[in-house]
PDB file of C-alpha atoms in Angstrom:
ATOM      1  CA  MET A   1      43.500   2.982 -46.814  1.00 56.00           C
ATOM      2  CA  GLY A   2      41.716  -0.620 -46.338  1.00 66.00           C
ATOM      3  CA  ARG A   3      42.584  -3.147 -45.593  1.00 75.00           C
ATOM      4  CA  ARG A   4      42.649  -6.148 -47.996  1.00 80.00           C
ATOM      5  CA  LYS A   5      40.898  -8.781 -48.615  1.00 82.00           C
ATOM      6  CA  VAL A   6      41.160 -12.332 -47.410  1.00 77.00           C
ATOM      7  CA  GLU A   7      41.081 -15.129 -49.473  1.00 81.00           C
ATOM      8  CA  ILE A   8      39.850 -18.027 -47.070  1.00 84.00           C
ATOM      9  CA  LYS A   9      41.700 -20.793 -48.068  1.00 87.00           C
ATOM     10  CA  ARG A  10      43.742 -22.985 -46.018  1.00 87.00           C
ATOM     11  CA  ILE A  11      46.820 -20.894 -44.943  1.00 87.00           C
ATOM     12  CA  GLU A  12      49.882 -23.153 -46.298  1.00 87.00           C
ATOM     13  CA  ASN A  13      52.731 -21.717 -43.835  1.00 89.00           C
ATOM     14  CA  LYS A  14      52.247 -23.354 -40.071  1.00 87.00           C
ATOM     15  CA  SER A  15      53.581 -20.423 -38.170  1.00 88.00           C
ATOM     16  CA  SER A  16      51.127 -18.447 -39.450  1.00 89.00           C
ATOM     17  CA  ARG A  17      48.104 -20.125 -39.735  1.00 88.00           C
ATOM     18  CA  GLN A  18      48.612 -21.157 -35.882  1.00 89.00           C
ATOM     19  CA  VAL A  19      48.902 -16.818 -35.382  1.00 90.00           C
ATOM     20  CA  THR A  20      45.479 -16.603 -37.390  1.00 90.00           C
ATOM     21  CA  PHE A  21      43.769 -19.544 -35.885  1.00 90.00           C
ATOM     22  CA  CYS A  22      45.163 -17.410 -32.196  1.00 90.00           C
ATOM     23  CA  LYS A  23      43.632 -14.041 -33.473  1.00 93.00           C
ATOM     24  CA  ARG A  24      40.837 -15.369 -35.183  1.00 92.00           C
ATOM     25  CA  ARG A  25      39.793 -17.800 -31.984  1.00 92.00           C
ATOM     26  CA  ASN A  26      39.994 -13.866 -29.314  1.00 92.00           C
ATOM     27  CA  GLY A  27      38.269 -12.752 -31.997  1.00 93.00           C
ATOM     28  CA  LEU A  28      35.303 -15.111 -31.944  1.00 93.00           C
ATOM     29  CA  MET A  29      34.905 -15.788 -28.156  1.00 91.00           C
ATOM     30  CA  LYS A  30      35.073 -11.891 -27.826  1.00 93.00           C
ATOM     31  CA  LYS A  31      32.236 -11.016 -30.050  1.00 93.00           C
ATOM     32  CA  ALA A  32      30.767 -14.940 -28.619  1.00 90.00           C
ATOM     33  CA  ARG A  33      30.639 -12.559 -25.488  1.00 91.00           C
ATOM     34  CA  GLN A  34      29.701  -9.651 -26.349  1.00 92.00           C
ATOM     35  CA  LEU A  35      26.411 -11.638 -28.239  1.00 91.00           C
ATOM     36  CA  SER A  36      26.046 -12.715 -24.937  1.00 88.00           C
ATOM     37  CA  ILE A  37      26.238  -9.306 -23.166  1.00 90.00           C
ATOM     38  CA  LEU A  38      23.986  -6.786 -25.160  1.00 91.00           C
ATOM     39  CA  CYS A  39      20.755 -10.157 -26.901  1.00 89.00           C
ATOM     40  CA  GLU A  40      21.186 -11.193 -23.157  1.00 86.00           C
ATOM     41  CA  SER A  41      21.086 -14.434 -24.953  1.00 88.00           C
ATOM     42  CA  SER A  42      22.981 -17.937 -23.464  1.00 89.00           C
ATOM     43  CA  VAL A  43      26.139 -18.647 -26.296  1.00 91.00           C
ATOM     44  CA  ALA A  44      28.159 -21.899 -25.888  1.00 90.00           C
ATOM     45  CA  LEU A  45      31.553 -21.869 -28.090  1.00 90.00           C
ATOM     46  CA  LEU A  46      34.089 -25.343 -29.066  1.00 89.00           C
ATOM     47  CA  ILE A  47      36.958 -24.721 -31.147  1.00 89.00           C
ATOM     48  CA  VAL A  48      39.167 -27.644 -31.769  1.00 87.00           C
ATOM     49  CA  SER A  49      42.252 -26.981 -33.243  1.00 85.00           C
ATOM     50  CA  SER A  50      43.754 -29.088 -36.004  1.00 83.00           C
ATOM     51  CA  THR A  51      46.413 -30.161 -33.924  1.00 83.00           C
ATOM     52  CA  GLY A  52      44.171 -31.645 -31.189  1.00 83.00           C
ATOM     53  CA  LYS A  53      43.141 -29.334 -28.012  1.00 86.00           C
ATOM     54  CA  LEU A  54      40.269 -28.395 -27.414  1.00 85.00           C
ATOM     55  CA  TYR A  55      39.201 -24.425 -26.579  1.00 86.00           C
ATOM     56  CA  SER A  56      35.833 -23.199 -24.949  1.00 86.00           C
ATOM     57  CA  SER A  57      33.413 -20.788 -24.105  1.00 86.00           C
ATOM     58  CA  SER A  58      30.484 -19.779 -22.254  1.00 86.00           C
ATOM     59  CA  SER A  59      28.655 -16.773 -21.678  1.00 84.00           C
ATOM     60  CA  GLY A  60      25.442 -16.497 -19.559  1.00 78.00           C
ATOM     61  CA  ASP A  61      25.009 -19.518 -18.603  1.00 80.00           C
ATOM     62  CA  SER A  62      27.368 -21.832 -17.672  1.00 84.00           C
ATOM     63  CA  MET A  63      28.749 -24.675 -20.565  1.00 85.00           C
ATOM     64  CA  ALA A  64      27.592 -27.693 -18.425  1.00 85.00           C
ATOM     65  CA  LYS A  65      22.752 -26.090 -18.606  1.00 86.00           C
ATOM     66  CA  ILE A  66      23.657 -25.024 -22.347  1.00 84.00           C
ATOM     67  CA  LEU A  67      24.819 -28.375 -23.989  1.00 84.00           C
ATOM     68  CA  THR A  68      22.203 -29.950 -21.852  1.00 84.00           C
ATOM     69  CA  ARG A  69      19.931 -27.670 -23.397  1.00 82.00           C
ATOM     70  CA  TYR A  70      20.540 -28.230 -26.174  1.00 81.00           C
ATOM     71  CA  LYS A  71      21.250 -32.254 -25.956  1.00 80.00           C
ATOM     72  CA  THR A  72      17.153 -32.123 -24.840  1.00 79.00           C
ATOM     73  CA  GLN A  73      16.025 -29.757 -27.802  1.00 77.00           C
ATOM     74  CA  HIS A  74      16.929 -31.515 -30.206  1.00 73.00           C
ATOM     75  CA  ALA A  75      17.533 -35.527 -28.736  1.00 70.00           C
ATOM     76  CA  ASP A  76      14.960 -35.783 -32.288  1.00 64.00           C
ATOM     77  CA  GLU A  77      18.077 -34.614 -34.642  1.00 65.00           C
ATOM     78  CA  LEU A  78      20.712 -36.760 -32.773  1.00 62.00           C
ATOM     79  CA  LYS A  79      18.281 -39.940 -33.335  1.00 64.00           C
ATOM     80  CA  THR A  80      17.848 -39.042 -36.685  1.00 62.00           C
ATOM     81  CA  VAL A  81      21.946 -39.095 -36.914  1.00 61.00           C
ATOM     82  CA  ASP A  82      22.113 -42.234 -34.927  1.00 62.00           C
ATOM     83  CA  LEU A  83      19.795 -43.903 -36.772  1.00 59.00           C
ATOM     84  CA  ALA A  84      21.800 -42.760 -40.345  1.00 59.00           C
ATOM     85  CA  GLU A  85      25.080 -44.277 -38.857  1.00 61.00           C
ATOM     86  CA  LYS A  86      23.004 -47.910 -37.853  1.00 57.00           C
ATOM     87  CA  THR A  87      21.900 -47.175 -41.380  1.00 55.00           C
ATOM     88  CA  ARG A  88      25.532 -46.965 -42.959  1.00 56.00           C
ATOM     89  CA  ASN A  89      27.375 -49.906 -40.565  1.00 55.00           C
ATOM     90  CA  TYR A  90      24.141 -52.164 -41.971  1.00 57.00           C
ATOM     91  CA  LEU A  91      24.005 -54.221 -45.032  1.00 56.00           C
ATOM     92  CA  SER A  92      20.673 -53.279 -46.943  1.00 62.00           C
ATOM     93  CA  HIS A  93      18.315 -55.342 -46.874  1.00 64.00           C
ATOM     94  CA  GLU A  94      18.996 -56.594 -51.094  1.00 69.00           C
ATOM     95  CA  GLU A  95      22.391 -57.931 -49.249  1.00 69.00           C
ATOM     96  CA  LEU A  96      21.420 -58.745 -46.941  1.00 67.00           C
ATOM     97  CA  LEU A  97      18.965 -62.016 -48.682  1.00 69.00           C
ATOM     98  CA  GLU A  98      21.668 -62.362 -51.685  1.00 72.00           C
ATOM     99  CA  ILE A  99      23.698 -63.932 -48.817  1.00 69.00           C
ATOM    100  CA  VAL A 100      21.076 -65.435 -47.164  1.00 68.00           C
ATOM    101  CA  GLN A 101      20.392 -67.467 -50.509  1.00 70.00           C
ATOM    102  CA  CYS A 102      24.483 -68.022 -50.976  1.00 70.00           C
ATOM    103  CA  LYS A 103      24.416 -69.662 -47.033  1.00 65.00           C
ATOM    104  CA  LEU A 104      21.672 -71.826 -47.767  1.00 67.00           C
ATOM    105  CA  GLU A 105      22.924 -72.934 -50.929  1.00 68.00           C
ATOM    106  CA  GLU A 106      26.062 -73.550 -48.272  1.00 63.00           C
ATOM    107  CA  ALA A 107      23.804 -74.963 -46.498  1.00 62.00           C
ATOM    108  CA  LYS A 108      22.495 -77.308 -48.560  1.00 63.00           C
ATOM    109  CA  ASN A 109      26.435 -78.457 -49.225  1.00 60.00           C
ATOM    110  CA  ASP A 110      27.460 -79.073 -44.909  1.00 60.00           C
ATOM    111  CA  ASN A 111      29.617 -76.075 -45.635  1.00 60.00           C
ATOM    112  CA  MET A 112      28.291 -73.858 -43.215  1.00 62.00           C
ATOM    113  CA  SER A 113      29.763 -73.668 -39.785  1.00 69.00           C
ATOM    114  CA  ILE A 114      28.507 -72.098 -36.837  1.00 72.00           C
ATOM    115  CA  GLU A 115      30.011 -69.071 -36.748  1.00 75.00           C
ATOM    116  CA  SER A 116      28.992 -67.700 -40.100  1.00 71.00           C
ATOM    117  CA  LEU A 117      24.761 -69.174 -39.196  1.00 71.00           C
ATOM    118  CA  ILE A 118      25.143 -66.468 -35.900  1.00 78.00           C
ATOM    119  CA  SER A 119      26.706 -63.820 -37.391  1.00 75.00           C
ATOM    120  CA  LEU A 120      24.418 -63.691 -39.713  1.00 72.00           C
ATOM    121  CA  GLU A 121      20.824 -64.013 -37.517  1.00 77.00           C
ATOM    122  CA  GLU A 122      22.727 -60.589 -35.633  1.00 79.00           C
ATOM    123  CA  GLN A 123      23.064 -59.659 -39.282  1.00 76.00           C
ATOM    124  CA  PHE A 124      19.340 -59.906 -39.707  1.00 76.00           C
ATOM    125  CA  LYS A 125      18.314 -58.858 -36.240  1.00 79.00           C
ATOM    126  CA  SER A 126      19.789 -55.284 -36.720  1.00 77.00           C
ATOM    127  CA  ALA A 127      18.520 -54.470 -39.891  1.00 75.00           C
ATOM    128  CA  LEU A 128      15.045 -55.461 -38.574  1.00 78.00           C
ATOM    129  CA  SER A 129      15.666 -52.655 -35.864  1.00 80.00           C
ATOM    130  CA  VAL A 130      17.037 -50.730 -38.152  1.00 78.00           C
ATOM    131  CA  THR A 131      13.925 -50.741 -40.691  1.00 79.00           C
ATOM    132  CA  ARG A 132      11.949 -50.855 -36.890  1.00 82.00           C
ATOM    133  CA  ALA A 133      13.459 -47.871 -36.271  1.00 82.00           C
ATOM    134  CA  ARG A 134      12.775 -46.324 -39.669  1.00 81.00           C
ATOM    135  CA  LYS A 135       9.111 -47.432 -39.583  1.00 83.00           C
ATOM    136  CA  ALA A 136       8.559 -45.604 -36.545  1.00 84.00           C
ATOM    137  CA  GLU A 137       9.881 -42.553 -37.401  1.00 85.00           C
ATOM    138  CA  LEU A 138       8.211 -42.247 -40.925  1.00 84.00           C
ATOM    139  CA  MET A 139       4.951 -43.357 -38.102  1.00 87.00           C
ATOM    140  CA  MET A 140       5.805 -40.056 -36.304  1.00 87.00           C
ATOM    141  CA  GLU A 141       6.099 -38.005 -39.023  1.00 87.00           C
ATOM    142  CA  PHE A 142       3.330 -38.588 -40.979  1.00 86.00           C
ATOM    143  CA  LEU A 143       1.563 -37.565 -37.697  1.00 87.00           C
ATOM    144  CA  LYS A 144       3.090 -35.268 -37.187  1.00 88.00           C
ATOM    145  CA  THR A 145       2.184 -33.777 -40.464  1.00 87.00           C
ATOM    146  CA  LEU A 146      -1.572 -34.959 -39.726  1.00 87.00           C
ATOM    147  CA  GLN A 147      -1.639 -33.505 -37.100  1.00 88.00           C
ATOM    148  CA  GLU A 148      -0.728 -30.237 -38.244  1.00 89.00           C
ATOM    149  CA  LYS A 149      -3.265 -31.162 -41.018  1.00 89.00           C
ATOM    150  CA  GLU A 150      -5.792 -31.213 -38.306  1.00 90.00           C
ATOM    151  CA  LYS A 151      -4.438 -27.588 -36.625  1.00 90.00           C
ATOM    152  CA  LEU A 152      -4.408 -25.278 -39.412  1.00 90.00           C
ATOM    153  CA  LEU A 153      -8.564 -26.843 -40.665  1.00 91.00           C
ATOM    154  CA  ARG A 154      -8.994 -26.578 -36.867  1.00 91.00           C
ATOM    155  CA  GLU A 155      -7.851 -22.466 -37.549  1.00 90.00           C
ATOM    156  CA  GLU A 156      -9.922 -21.829 -40.512  1.00 90.00           C
ATOM    157  CA  ASN A 157     -13.003 -23.601 -39.364  1.00 92.00           C
ATOM    158  CA  LYS A 158     -12.866 -20.510 -36.474  1.00 91.00           C
ATOM    159  CA  VAL A 159     -11.664 -18.262 -39.862  1.00 90.00           C
ATOM    160  CA  LEU A 160     -15.499 -19.517 -41.347  1.00 91.00           C
ATOM    161  CA  ALA A 161     -17.153 -20.183 -38.073  1.00 91.00           C
ATOM    162  CA  SER A 162     -16.766 -16.055 -37.526  1.00 90.00           C
ATOM    163  CA  GLN A 163     -17.626 -14.958 -41.064  1.00 90.00           C
ATOM    164  CA  LEU A 164     -20.733 -17.101 -41.054  1.00 91.00           C
ATOM    165  CA  THR A 165     -21.781 -15.610 -37.911  1.00 91.00           C
ATOM    166  CA  LYS A 166     -21.106 -12.279 -39.015  1.00 89.00           C
ATOM    167  CA  MET A 167     -23.043 -12.288 -41.940  1.00 90.00           C
ATOM    168  CA  LYS A 168     -26.561 -13.641 -40.261  1.00 89.00           C
ATOM    169  CA  LYS A 169     -25.739 -11.024 -38.184  1.00 89.00           C
ATOM    170  CA  SER A 170     -25.386  -8.250 -40.748  1.00 88.00           C
ATOM    171  CA  ARG A 171     -28.631 -10.359 -42.693  1.00 89.00           C
ATOM    172  CA  PHE A 172     -30.224  -9.690 -39.689  1.00 87.00           C
ATOM    173  CA  LEU A 173     -30.241  -6.084 -39.260  1.00 87.00           C
ATOM    174  CA  GLU A 174     -30.251  -5.593 -42.842  1.00 87.00           C
ATOM    175  CA  ALA A 175     -33.951  -8.416 -42.839  1.00 86.00           C
ATOM    176  CA  GLU A 176     -34.591  -5.653 -39.205  1.00 86.00           C
ATOM    177  CA  ASP A 177     -33.005  -2.251 -40.994  1.00 85.00           C
ATOM    178  CA  GLU A 178     -36.333  -3.169 -43.883  1.00 86.00           C
ATOM    179  CA  ARG A 179     -39.713  -4.389 -41.276  1.00 85.00           C
ATOM    180  CA  ALA A 180     -38.108  -0.893 -39.728  1.00 83.00           C
ATOM    181  CA  MET A 181     -38.430   0.516 -43.286  1.00 84.00           C
ATOM    182  CA  SER A 182     -41.885  -1.564 -44.574  1.00 82.00           C
ATOM    183  CA  LEU A 183     -43.205   0.202 -40.921  1.00 80.00           C
ATOM    184  CA  ALA A 184     -42.405   3.437 -41.667  1.00 77.00           C
ATOM    185  CA  LYS A 185     -43.861   3.304 -44.996  1.00 78.00           C
ATOM    186  CA  SER A 186     -47.293   1.767 -43.912  1.00 75.00           C
ATOM    187  CA  PHE A 187     -47.330   4.167 -41.289  1.00 69.00           C
ATOM    188  CA  GLY A 188     -46.854   7.381 -43.341  1.00 63.00           C
ATOM    189  CA  ASN A 189     -49.554   5.800 -46.357  1.00 58.00           C
ATOM    190  CA  ASN A 190     -51.981   5.258 -43.350  1.00 55.00           C
ATOM    191  CA  THR A 191     -51.562   8.618 -42.066  1.00 51.00           C
ATOM    192  CA  PRO A 192     -55.441   7.790 -39.611  1.00 52.00           C
ATOM    193  CA  GLU A 193     -58.645  10.218 -40.650  1.00 53.00           C
ATOM    194  CA  THR A 194     -58.985  13.347 -38.459  1.00 53.00           C
ATOM    195  CA  LEU A 195     -62.271  14.342 -37.142  1.00 51.00           C
ATOM    196  CA  SER A 196     -63.109  18.596 -38.328  1.00 55.00           C
ATOM    197  CA  LEU A 197     -63.513  20.335 -36.061  1.00 55.00           C
ATOM    198  CA  LEU A 198     -66.968  21.852 -34.906  1.00 52.00           C
ATOM    199  CA  LYS A 199     -67.378  25.099 -36.887  1.00 48.00           C
TER     200      LYS A 199
END
């Protein structure tokens, strides 16, 4: 009999969960080492248990080298994630405008404190920095798409240019063949008359 299929869901029994975690963790680390050896690749594996204990394993290169390479290759993605987190922490522009409107009405009534003005200014600065960062990100994405389009158009232009030169060559060769054929025909029809031999 074969193994029964394990249903993937949280194991309720704590001791069974711990045993499964240890076995699967060791199996995962073994598979990572095998992948590194078989494919000559660098593999980094980080596992955090439910108790918060960290397990790490690396094959090929050291963990620090692999993580440094990951950071450099995914710096743009990390910036985007950081920007998204900042955006979540700050109020939307509409909310800020509503707060400003309320604060201005309070200022008319002389109920506005310096601390609230300073916090409002900080919120504006943070919203402005998030907006500028988002604008720069969108502009860079737009620039990348334009560069990709330019690259595709250049490649298409090269293909069309090569096709055009091939067509010109084939037309030139056809014209040369026709000229040669017409010359051959004209020579074939105008055979020089020979003098009758003296008898």
